[in-house]
PDB file of C-alpha atoms in Angstrom:
ATOM      1  CA  MET Q   1     -25.285  26.275  -4.587  1.00 71.00           C
ATOM      2  CA  ALA Q   2     -21.155  25.501  -5.148  1.00 71.00           C
ATOM      3  CA  ALA Q   3     -22.625  23.312  -7.950  1.00 74.00           C
ATOM      4  CA  ILE Q   4     -25.216  25.913  -9.223  1.00 78.00           C
ATOM      5  CA  ASP Q   5     -21.849  28.716  -9.338  1.00 75.00           C
ATOM      6  CA  ARG Q   6     -19.888  26.189 -11.505  1.00 75.00           C
ATOM      7  CA  TYR Q   7     -22.585  25.009 -13.459  1.00 77.00           C
ATOM      8  CA  ILE Q   8     -23.137  28.749 -14.798  1.00 79.00           C
ATOM      9  CA  SER Q   9     -19.609  29.798 -14.780  1.00 76.00           C
ATOM     10  CA  THR Q  10     -19.111  27.149 -17.779  1.00 76.00           C
ATOM     11  CA  PHE Q  11     -21.673  28.905 -20.269  1.00 75.00           C
ATOM     12  CA  VAL Q  12     -20.442  30.264 -23.057  1.00 70.00           C
ATOM     13  CA  SER Q  13     -23.127  33.686 -22.786  1.00 72.00           C
ATOM     14  CA  VAL Q  14     -21.360  36.272 -20.940  1.00 73.00           C
ATOM     15  CA  ARG Q  15     -24.834  37.632 -20.155  1.00 75.00           C
ATOM     16  CA  CYS Q  16     -25.171  34.188 -18.109  1.00 74.00           C
ATOM     17  CA  ARG Q  17     -21.441  34.149 -16.943  1.00 73.00           C
ATOM     18  CA  ALA Q  18     -22.409  37.848 -15.355  1.00 74.00           C
ATOM     19  CA  PHE Q  19     -24.747  36.314 -13.071  1.00 74.00           C
ATOM     20  CA  ILE Q  20     -22.330  34.879 -10.196  1.00 74.00           C
ATOM     21  CA  GLN Q  21     -20.741  38.195  -9.789  1.00 77.00           C
ATOM     22  CA  LEU Q  22     -20.385  39.673  -6.170  1.00 78.00           C
ATOM     23  CA  LYS Q  23     -23.152  41.796  -6.494  1.00 82.00           C
ATOM     24  CA  VAL Q  24     -25.903  39.309  -7.825  1.00 80.00           C
ATOM     25  CA  ALA Q  25     -24.602  37.155  -4.667  1.00 79.00           C
ATOM     26  CA  HIS Q  26     -25.126  39.333  -1.949  1.00 84.00           C
ATOM     27  CA  ARG Q  27     -28.677  40.556  -3.723  1.00 84.00           C
ATOM     28  CA  MET Q  28     -29.337  36.234  -3.669  1.00 84.00           C
ATOM     29  CA  ALA Q  29     -28.594  35.792  -0.323  1.00 85.00           C
ATOM     30  CA  PRO Q  30     -31.302  37.041   1.475  1.00 89.00           C
ATOM     31  CA  LEU Q  31     -33.673  35.518  -0.892  1.00 90.00           C
ATOM     32  CA  VAL Q  32     -31.783  32.233  -0.195  1.00 86.00           C
ATOM     33  CA  ILE Q  33     -32.258  32.835   3.893  1.00 90.00           C
ATOM     34  CA  ILE Q  34     -35.856  33.654   3.158  1.00 93.00           C
ATOM     35  CA  LEU Q  35     -36.766  30.269   1.245  1.00 90.00           C
ATOM     36  CA  CYS Q  36     -35.096  28.264   3.794  1.00 87.00           C
ATOM     37  CA  MET Q  37     -37.212  29.926   5.975  1.00 90.00           C
ATOM     38  CA  VAL Q  38     -40.735  29.416   4.948  1.00 91.00           C
ATOM     39  CA  ILE Q  39     -39.836  25.803   3.783  1.00 90.00           C
ATOM     40  CA  CYS Q  40     -38.767  24.852   7.788  1.00 87.00           C
ATOM     41  CA  SER Q  41     -41.606  27.539   9.215  1.00 89.00           C
ATOM     42  CA  HIS Q  42     -43.805  24.490  10.593  1.00 88.00           C
ATOM     43  CA  THR Q  43     -40.911  23.873  12.762  1.00 87.00           C
ATOM     44  CA  LEU Q  44     -42.316  27.141  14.881  1.00 87.00           C
ATOM     45  CA  ILE Q  45     -45.825  25.189  15.222  1.00 87.00           C
ATOM     46  CA  PHE Q  46     -45.167  21.749  15.878  1.00 86.00           C
ATOM     47  CA  PHE Q  47     -42.324  21.411  17.979  1.00 85.00           C
ATOM     48  CA  ASP Q  48     -42.384  21.054  21.515  1.00 81.00           C
ATOM     49  CA  HIS Q  49     -39.843  22.777  23.754  1.00 75.00           C
ATOM     50  CA  GLN Q  50     -40.099  20.897  26.678  1.00 71.00           C
ATOM     51  CA  PRO Q  51     -38.627  18.937  27.972  1.00 71.00           C
ATOM     52  CA  THR Q  52     -36.386  19.241  25.162  1.00 72.00           C
ATOM     53  CA  CYS Q  53     -36.735  20.908  21.820  1.00 77.00           C
ATOM     54  CA  GLY Q  54     -38.011  18.419  19.832  1.00 76.00           C
ATOM     55  CA  PRO Q  55     -41.162  17.578  16.772  1.00 80.00           C
ATOM     56  CA  GLN Q  56     -44.071  16.301  18.195  1.00 80.00           C
ATOM     57  CA  LEU Q  57     -44.899  12.591  18.425  1.00 77.00           C
ATOM     58  CA  GLY Q  58     -47.492  11.021  15.997  1.00 78.00           C
ATOM     59  CA  PRO Q  59     -48.337  12.116  12.662  1.00 83.00           C
ATOM     60  CA  TYR Q  60     -45.843  15.342  12.765  1.00 85.00           C
ATOM     61  CA  GLY Q  61     -43.025  13.098  13.684  1.00 80.00           C
ATOM     62  CA  LEU Q  62     -43.414  10.689  10.777  1.00 81.00           C
ATOM     63  CA  PHE Q  63     -43.869  13.600   8.089  1.00 86.00           C
ATOM     64  CA  TYR Q  64     -41.156  15.401   9.891  1.00 83.00           C
ATOM     65  CA  SER Q  65     -38.832  12.219   9.315  1.00 80.00           C
ATOM     66  CA  VAL Q  66     -39.714  12.479   5.631  1.00 84.00           C
ATOM     67  CA  PHE Q  67     -39.575  16.012   5.219  1.00 86.00           C
ATOM     68  CA  LEU Q  68     -35.530  15.658   7.211  1.00 81.00           C
ATOM     69  CA  ILE Q  69     -34.812  12.651   4.746  1.00 80.00           C
ATOM     70  CA  VAL Q  70     -36.311  13.952   1.417  1.00 84.00           C
ATOM     71  CA  ILE Q  71     -34.692  17.957   1.903  1.00 84.00           C
ATOM     72  CA  GLY Q  72     -31.614  17.247   3.750  1.00 77.00           C
ATOM     73  CA  GLY Q  73     -30.650  14.156   1.986  1.00 76.00           C
ATOM     74  CA  VAL Q  74     -31.751  13.230  -1.188  1.00 81.00           C
ATOM     75  CA  LEU Q  75     -32.786  16.453  -2.600  1.00 85.00           C
ATOM     76  CA  PRO Q  76     -29.096  18.245  -1.892  1.00 82.00           C
ATOM     77  CA  ASN Q  77     -27.218  14.850  -3.223  1.00 79.00           C
ATOM     78  CA  PHE Q  78     -29.445  14.636  -6.263  1.00 85.00           C
ATOM     79  CA  LEU Q  79     -29.002  18.366  -7.190  1.00 85.00           C
ATOM     80  CA  LEU Q  80     -24.941  18.183  -7.021  1.00 81.00           C
ATOM     81  CA  VAL Q  81     -24.825  14.916  -9.286  1.00 81.00           C
ATOM     82  CA  LEU Q  82     -27.087  16.875 -11.590  1.00 86.00           C
ATOM     83  CA  PHE Q  83     -25.110  20.323 -11.575  1.00 83.00           C
ATOM     84  CA  GLY Q  84     -22.086  18.371 -11.772  1.00 79.00           C
ATOM     85  CA  PHE Q  85     -23.142  16.326 -15.112  1.00 81.00           C
ATOM     86  CA  TRP Q  86     -24.268  20.083 -16.901  1.00 84.00           C
ATOM     87  CA  THR Q  87     -21.405  21.355 -15.885  1.00 80.00           C
ATOM     88  CA  ILE Q  88     -19.463  18.140 -17.508  1.00 79.00           C
ATOM     89  CA  ARG Q  89     -21.402  18.601 -20.548  1.00 81.00           C
ATOM     90  CA  ASN Q  90     -20.494  22.254 -20.690  1.00 79.00           C
ATOM     91  CA  VAL Q  91     -16.765  22.252 -20.497  1.00 75.00           C
ATOM     92  CA  LYS Q  92     -17.143  19.624 -23.333  1.00 73.00           C
ATOM     93  CA  ALA Q  93     -19.222  21.661 -25.640  1.00 74.00           C
ATOM     94  CA  SER Q  94     -16.149  24.128 -24.988  1.00 68.00           C
ATOM     95  CA  ARG Q  95     -13.678  22.062 -25.420  1.00 60.00           C
ATOM     96  CA  ARG Q  96     -14.873  20.922 -29.150  1.00 59.00           C
ATOM     97  CA  ARG Q  97     -13.868  24.461 -30.068  1.00 55.00           C
ATOM     98  CA  VAL Q  98     -10.519  24.098 -29.257  1.00 51.00           C
ATOM     99  CA  VAL Q  99      -8.122  22.753 -31.988  1.00 50.00           C
ATOM    100  CA  ALA Q 100      -4.579  22.200 -29.890  1.00 52.00           C
ATOM    101  CA  LEU Q 101      -3.803  18.825 -29.344  1.00 55.00           C
ATOM    102  CA  GLN Q 102      -2.058  19.705 -26.097  1.00 58.00           C
ATOM    103  CA  TYR Q 103      -4.808  21.884 -25.185  1.00 59.00           C
ATOM    104  CA  LEU Q 104      -6.902  18.784 -25.437  1.00 60.00           C
ATOM    105  CA  ARG Q 105      -5.595  16.581 -23.545  1.00 64.00           C
ATOM    106  CA  HIS Q 106      -4.858  18.649 -20.716  1.00 64.00           C
ATOM    107  CA  LYS Q 107      -8.974  19.524 -20.827  1.00 63.00           C
ATOM    108  CA  GLN Q 108      -9.708  15.595 -21.050  1.00 65.00           C
ATOM    109  CA  LYS Q 109      -7.369  15.602 -17.332  1.00 71.00           C
ATOM    110  CA  ARG Q 110      -9.464  18.426 -15.719  1.00 69.00           C
ATOM    111  CA  ASP Q 111     -12.626  16.533 -17.216  1.00 67.00           C
ATOM    112  CA  ALA Q 112     -11.655  13.465 -15.684  1.00 71.00           C
ATOM    113  CA  GLN Q 113     -10.148  15.409 -12.242  1.00 75.00           C
ATOM    114  CA  LEU Q 114     -13.730  17.412 -12.401  1.00 72.00           C
ATOM    115  CA  VAL Q 115     -15.903  14.175 -12.521  1.00 72.00           C
ATOM    116  CA  LEU Q 116     -14.102  12.515  -9.734  1.00 75.00           C
ATOM    117  CA  MET Q 117     -14.415  15.651  -7.480  1.00 77.00           C
ATOM    118  CA  ILE Q 118     -18.371  15.364  -7.901  1.00 75.00           C
ATOM    119  CA  PHE Q 119     -18.274  11.831  -7.326  1.00 76.00           C
ATOM    120  CA  ALA Q 120     -16.275  11.777  -4.079  1.00 78.00           C
ATOM    121  CA  GLN Q 121     -17.964  14.874  -2.759  1.00 77.00           C
ATOM    122  CA  ALA Q 122     -21.694  13.251  -3.762  1.00 77.00           C
ATOM    123  CA  ILE Q 123     -20.993  10.091  -1.973  1.00 80.00           C
ATOM    124  CA  VAL Q 124     -19.559  11.779   1.311  1.00 81.00           C
ATOM    125  CA  SER Q 125     -22.486  13.954   1.543  1.00 79.00           C
ATOM    126  CA  PHE Q 126     -24.779  11.574   1.069  1.00 79.00           C
ATOM    127  CA  LEU Q 127     -23.329   8.796   3.752  1.00 81.00           C
ATOM    128  CA  LEU Q 128     -22.822  11.763   5.953  1.00 81.00           C
ATOM    129  CA  ASN Q 129     -26.396  12.829   5.444  1.00 78.00           C
ATOM    130  CA  SER Q 130     -27.997   9.939   5.712  1.00 78.00           C
ATOM    131  CA  THR Q 131     -26.773   8.625   8.874  1.00 80.00           C
ATOM    132  CA  ARG Q 132     -28.209  11.833  10.548  1.00 79.00           C
ATOM    133  CA  MET Q 133     -31.459  10.912   8.837  1.00 78.00           C
ATOM    134  CA  SER Q 134     -31.561   7.474   9.494  1.00 79.00           C
ATOM    135  CA  CYS Q 135     -30.745   7.701  13.295  1.00 80.00           C
ATOM    136  CA  TYR Q 136     -33.066  10.918  13.964  1.00 75.00           C
ATOM    137  CA  SER Q 137     -35.897   9.103  12.148  1.00 76.00           C
ATOM    138  CA  TYR Q 138     -35.365   6.045  13.847  1.00 79.00           C
ATOM    139  CA  HIS Q 139     -35.271   7.880  17.103  1.00 74.00           C
ATOM    140  CA  LEU Q 140     -38.570   9.435  15.913  1.00 73.00           C
ATOM    141  CA  LEU Q 141     -40.593   6.730  15.049  1.00 74.00           C
ATOM    142  CA  THR Q 142     -39.355   4.382  17.820  1.00 75.00           C
ATOM    143  CA  ALA Q 143     -40.037   7.195  21.004  1.00 70.00           C
ATOM    144  CA  ASN Q 144     -43.629   5.829  21.866  1.00 71.00           C
ATOM    145  CA  ARG Q 145     -42.021   2.302  22.554  1.00 74.00           C
ATOM    146  CA  PRO Q 146     -41.295   1.080  25.746  1.00 72.00           C
ATOM    147  CA  ASN Q 147     -37.186   1.258  26.019  1.00 70.00           C
ATOM    148  CA  ASN Q 148     -35.272   0.694  29.033  1.00 77.00           C
ATOM    149  CA  SER Q 149     -32.637   2.921  30.509  1.00 79.00           C
ATOM    150  CA  PHE Q 150     -29.847   1.698  28.511  1.00 82.00           C
ATOM    151  CA  GLN Q 151     -31.325   1.723  24.712  1.00 80.00           C
ATOM    152  CA  GLN Q 152     -32.781   5.125  25.770  1.00 79.00           C
ATOM    153  CA  THR Q 153     -28.798   6.460  26.316  1.00 83.00           C
ATOM    154  CA  VAL Q 154     -27.642   4.420  23.161  1.00 82.00           C
ATOM    155  CA  ASP Q 155     -30.360   5.829  21.068  1.00 81.00           C
ATOM    156  CA  ASN Q 156     -29.518   9.472  22.239  1.00 81.00           C
ATOM    157  CA  PHE Q 157     -25.717   8.241  21.775  1.00 85.00           C
ATOM    158  CA  LEU Q 158     -26.382   7.375  18.240  1.00 84.00           C
ATOM    159  CA  VAL Q 159     -28.680  10.623  17.636  1.00 80.00           C
ATOM    160  CA  GLN Q 160     -25.700  13.060  19.067  1.00 82.00           C
ATOM    161  CA  PHE Q 161     -23.223  11.485  16.941  1.00 85.00           C
ATOM    162  CA  SER Q 162     -24.971  11.479  13.875  1.00 82.00           C
ATOM    163  CA  ILE Q 163     -25.328  15.498  14.460  1.00 81.00           C
ATOM    164  CA  ILE Q 164     -21.669  15.489  14.599  1.00 84.00           C
ATOM    165  CA  LEU Q 165     -21.340  13.931  11.289  1.00 81.00           C
ATOM    166  CA  ALA Q 166     -24.122  15.959   9.769  1.00 78.00           C
ATOM    167  CA  TYR Q 167     -21.945  19.289  10.711  1.00 81.00           C
ATOM    168  CA  THR Q 168     -18.541  17.202   9.042  1.00 81.00           C
ATOM    169  CA  ASN Q 169     -20.701  17.770   6.066  1.00 76.00           C
ATOM    170  CA  TYR Q 170     -20.181  21.446   5.490  1.00 77.00           C
ATOM    171  CA  SER Q 171     -16.012  20.925   5.392  1.00 78.00           C
ATOM    172  CA  GLU Q 172     -16.042  17.887   3.371  1.00 75.00           C
ATOM    173  CA  SER Q 173     -16.128  19.573  -0.012  1.00 73.00           C
ATOM    174  CA  PHE Q 174     -12.275  21.555   0.892  1.00 75.00           C
ATOM    175  CA  TYR Q 175     -10.619  18.454   1.926  1.00 75.00           C
ATOM    176  CA  ILE Q 176     -12.007  16.351  -0.715  1.00 72.00           C
ATOM    177  CA  ASN Q 177     -11.152  18.996  -3.285  1.00 69.00           C
ATOM    178  CA  THR Q 178      -7.538  19.237  -1.608  1.00 75.00           C
ATOM    179  CA  LEU Q 179      -6.847  15.557  -1.254  1.00 71.00           C
ATOM    180  CA  MET Q 180      -7.905  15.155  -4.955  1.00 65.00           C
ATOM    181  CA  LYS Q 181      -5.987  18.078  -6.684  1.00 64.00           C
ATOM    182  CA  SER Q 182      -2.622  16.226  -4.437  1.00 64.00           C
ATOM    183  CA  THR Q 183      -3.037  12.659  -6.282  1.00 61.00           C
ATOM    184  CA  THR Q 184      -3.610  13.968  -9.421  1.00 56.00           C
ATOM    185  CA  THR Q 185      -0.651  16.213  -8.781  1.00 58.00           C
ATOM    186  CA  SER Q 186       1.119  13.013  -8.223  1.00 57.00           C
ATOM    187  CA  LYS Q 187       0.190  11.539 -10.531  1.00 55.00           C
ATOM    188  CA  SER Q 188       1.277  13.360 -13.000  1.00 52.00           C
ATOM    189  CA  THR Q 189       4.744  13.942 -11.900  1.00 49.00           C
ATOM    190  CA  THR Q 190       5.948  10.369 -12.127  1.00 46.00           C
ATOM    191  CA  THR Q 191       8.500   9.485 -14.373  1.00 40.00           C
ATOM    192  CA  ALA Q 192       8.943   6.574 -16.642  1.00 42.00           C
ATOM    193  CA  PRO Q 193      11.698   4.178 -16.823  1.00 42.00           C
ATOM    194  CA  ILE Q 194      14.725   4.050 -18.099  1.00 42.00           C
ATOM    195  CA  ALA Q 195      14.948   1.782 -20.854  1.00 43.00           C
ATOM    196  CA  THR Q 196      18.723   0.464 -21.728  1.00 42.00           C
ATOM    197  CA  SER Q 197      19.601  -2.567 -24.217  1.00 44.00           C
ATOM    198  CA  THR Q 198      22.827  -3.661 -25.433  1.00 43.00           C
ATOM    199  CA  THR Q 199      23.156  -5.601 -28.733  1.00 44.00           C
ATOM    200  CA  THR Q 200      26.873  -7.307 -29.452  1.00 42.00           C
ATOM    201  CA  THR Q 201      27.432  -8.727 -33.033  1.00 43.00           C
ATOM    202  CA  SER Q 202      30.639 -10.450 -33.875  1.00 42.00           C
ATOM    203  CA  THR Q 203      31.977 -11.155 -37.451  1.00 40.00           C
ATOM    204  CA  THR Q 204      34.796 -12.692 -39.350  1.00 39.00           C
ATOM    205  CA  THR Q 205      35.926 -12.390 -43.190  1.00 38.00           C
ATOM    206  CA  SER Q 206      37.622 -14.584 -45.363  1.00 39.00           C
ATOM    207  CA  SER Q 207      40.348 -12.318 -44.865  1.00 39.00           C
ATOM    208  CA  GLY Q 208      40.785 -13.207 -41.161  1.00 43.00           C
ATOM    209  CA  THR Q 209      39.755  -9.519 -40.298  1.00 40.00           C
ATOM    210  CA  THR Q 210      37.337  -9.819 -37.733  1.00 41.00           C
ATOM    211  CA  SER Q 211      34.573  -7.327 -36.737  1.00 42.00           C
ATOM    212  CA  VAL Q 212      32.765  -6.321 -33.917  1.00 41.00           C
ATOM    213  CA  SER Q 213      30.110  -3.942 -33.102  1.00 43.00           C
ATOM    214  CA  ILE Q 214      28.577  -2.854 -30.383  1.00 42.00           C
ATOM    215  CA  THR Q 215      25.446  -1.005 -29.749  1.00 42.00           C
ATOM    216  CA  THR Q 216      24.194   0.654 -26.786  1.00 42.00           C
ATOM    217  CA  SER Q 217      20.936   2.469 -26.771  1.00 43.00           C
ATOM    218  CA  ARG Q 218      19.233   4.112 -24.208  1.00 44.00           C
ATOM    219  CA  THR Q 219      15.590   6.046 -23.740  1.00 40.00           C
ATOM    220  CA  THR Q 220      14.427   8.199 -20.999  1.00 39.00           C
ATOM    221  CA  SER Q 221      11.392  10.697 -21.230  1.00 40.00           C
ATOM    222  CA  THR Q 222      12.407  13.509 -19.564  1.00 37.00           C
ATOM    223  CA  ALA Q 223      11.926  17.017 -20.993  1.00 35.00           C
ATOM    224  CA  SER Q 224      15.401  18.377 -22.526  1.00 35.00           C
ATOM    225  CA  SER Q 225      16.306  20.992 -25.026  1.00 34.00           C
ATOM    226  CA  VAL Q 226      17.362  19.763 -28.667  1.00 33.00           C
ATOM    227  CA  THR Q 227      21.040  19.519 -28.828  1.00 33.00           C
ATOM    228  CA  THR Q 228      22.978  17.591 -31.425  1.00 33.00           C
ATOM    229  CA  THR Q 229      26.279  17.096 -31.162  1.00 34.00           C
ATOM    230  CA  SER Q 230      29.050  15.238 -33.476  1.00 35.00           C
ATOM    231  CA  ALA Q 231      32.705  14.049 -32.608  1.00 36.00           C
ATOM    232  CA  ALA Q 232      35.066  13.565 -35.555  1.00 39.00           C
ATOM    233  CA  PRO Q 233      36.526  10.349 -36.605  1.00 39.00           C
ATOM    234  CA  THR Q 234      39.524   9.662 -35.326  1.00 37.00           C
ATOM    235  CA  SER Q 235      41.523   7.006 -37.429  1.00 37.00           C
ATOM    236  CA  THR Q 236      44.845   5.222 -36.433  1.00 35.00           C
ATOM    237  CA  THR Q 237      46.936   2.702 -37.629  1.00 34.00           C
ATOM    238  CA  SER Q 238      45.347   0.057 -35.242  1.00 35.00           C
ATOM    239  CA  SER Q 239      41.976   0.608 -35.121  1.00 35.00           C
ATOM    240  CA  VAL Q 240      39.386   2.879 -36.515  1.00 35.00           C
ATOM    241  CA  ILE Q 241      36.707   4.409 -34.047  1.00 33.00           C
ATOM    242  CA  THR Q 242      33.649   6.341 -34.949  1.00 34.00           C
ATOM    243  CA  GLU Q 243      31.204   8.071 -32.344  1.00 36.00           C
ATOM    244  CA  SER Q 244      28.499   9.890 -32.762  1.00 36.00           C
ATOM    245  CA  THR Q 245      25.737  11.356 -30.246  1.00 35.00           C
ATOM    246  CA  THR Q 246      22.553  12.702 -31.356  1.00 35.00           C
ATOM    247  CA  THR Q 247      19.965  13.897 -28.904  1.00 35.00           C
ATOM    248  CA  SER Q 248      16.870  14.788 -30.529  1.00 37.00           C
ATOM    249  CA  LYS Q 249      13.781  15.907 -28.964  1.00 36.00           C
ATOM    250  CA  THR Q 250       9.698  15.611 -30.425  1.00 34.00           C
ATOM    251  CA  ALA Q 251       6.771  15.275 -27.894  1.00 34.00           C
ATOM    252  CA  THR Q 252       9.123  13.837 -25.703  1.00 35.00           C
ATOM    253  CA  THR Q 253      13.065  13.728 -25.485  1.00 35.00           C
ATOM    254  CA  SER Q 254      14.550  10.427 -26.980  1.00 36.00           C
ATOM    255  CA  THR Q 255      19.021   9.989 -25.928  1.00 35.00           C
ATOM    256  CA  SER Q 256      20.333   7.615 -28.064  1.00 37.00           C
ATOM    257  CA  THR Q 257      24.094   7.271 -27.558  1.00 36.00           C
ATOM    258  CA  SER Q 258      25.578   4.553 -30.032  1.00 38.00           C
ATOM    259  CA  THR Q 259      29.414   3.276 -30.347  1.00 37.00           C
ATOM    260  CA  SER Q 260      29.682   0.984 -33.584  1.00 39.00           C
ATOM    261  CA  ALA Q 261      32.158  -0.172 -36.295  1.00 40.00           C
ATOM    262  CA  ILE Q 262      34.832  -0.717 -34.363  1.00 42.00           C
ATOM    263  CA  THR Q 263      37.077  -3.071 -36.847  1.00 42.00           C
ATOM    264  CA  VAL Q 264      40.485  -4.472 -35.965  1.00 44.00           C
ATOM    265  CA  ILE Q 265      43.158  -5.052 -38.877  1.00 48.00           C
ATOM    266  CA  PRO Q 266      45.891  -6.997 -38.021  1.00 49.00           C
ATOM    267  CA  ARG Q 267      49.449  -5.737 -39.121  1.00 45.00           C
TER     268      ARG Q 267
END
C-alpha cells in the first residue's frame, strides 16, 4: 500500500493525486480488510484447532504452502518493485519540465536514493518472508514423515523463529529508509581535499640582475562569498614587492594567493 501511495503521489494530474487524501484512505481501509478476509476465508474451513491451530495435512497442506509462498512472499515483493519503477518513471517525466541545472542535479540524487531504497526494501522483505514461507512449507510437507523427538523440536524451533522474522518485516522499512537517508547525507557533506602547489623560478640576466619568482596557489572547494582584495604595491630602494589576493566564486569557490615578481637589484 505504501508503494502504491508513493506511485499515485507522483502523478501530474491533480485528480489522481487527490486519490491519496486522508478521507479516501478512511474509505479504502474497510475494503482492504474485507478483501483480505475473503482471500483467507478458506482457513476458517480447512484449519484444525486441535491439538494446535494449523492447516490440515494432505492436499490442503500442499495448497496452503503454495498459497503462503505466492500471497505472502512473491506477490508483495513483485508489486513493491513494480510500483517502485513506475514511481521513478513518473519522477523522471516530471523532471524533464524543469530547466534549472542545480535543481536537475538535486533531482538526480533523489532518484538514485529512491531506487536504492526500493531495492533495499524489496531484498530485505523477500529474505524475511521467504524464510518464513520456506520453513512453514517444509514443516507442512514433512508432517507425515516419521521423525524422532529431536527432529520435531528442531522443526518447531525453525517455524517459530521464522514467525519472528516475518513480524520483523512490518518494521524494516523504517530502519532501511532511515539508514539510507543518513548514508546519503554523510556522503554529501564530505569536503574535497586541499590542493597546494608551489613553483620557484630563478633567472639571471646579462646585467647581473637576479630575478626570483615564487608562485604559491591553494585551491579549496568550500562555499564562501565573493571577495576581491588588492593590496597596493610598496617600493623601496632595495626591492620591489607586489602582492595581490584574489578570491572568486563561480559554481564552487576557488582561492588563489600569489606572490610574485621579487626582484633584487644590487647597488
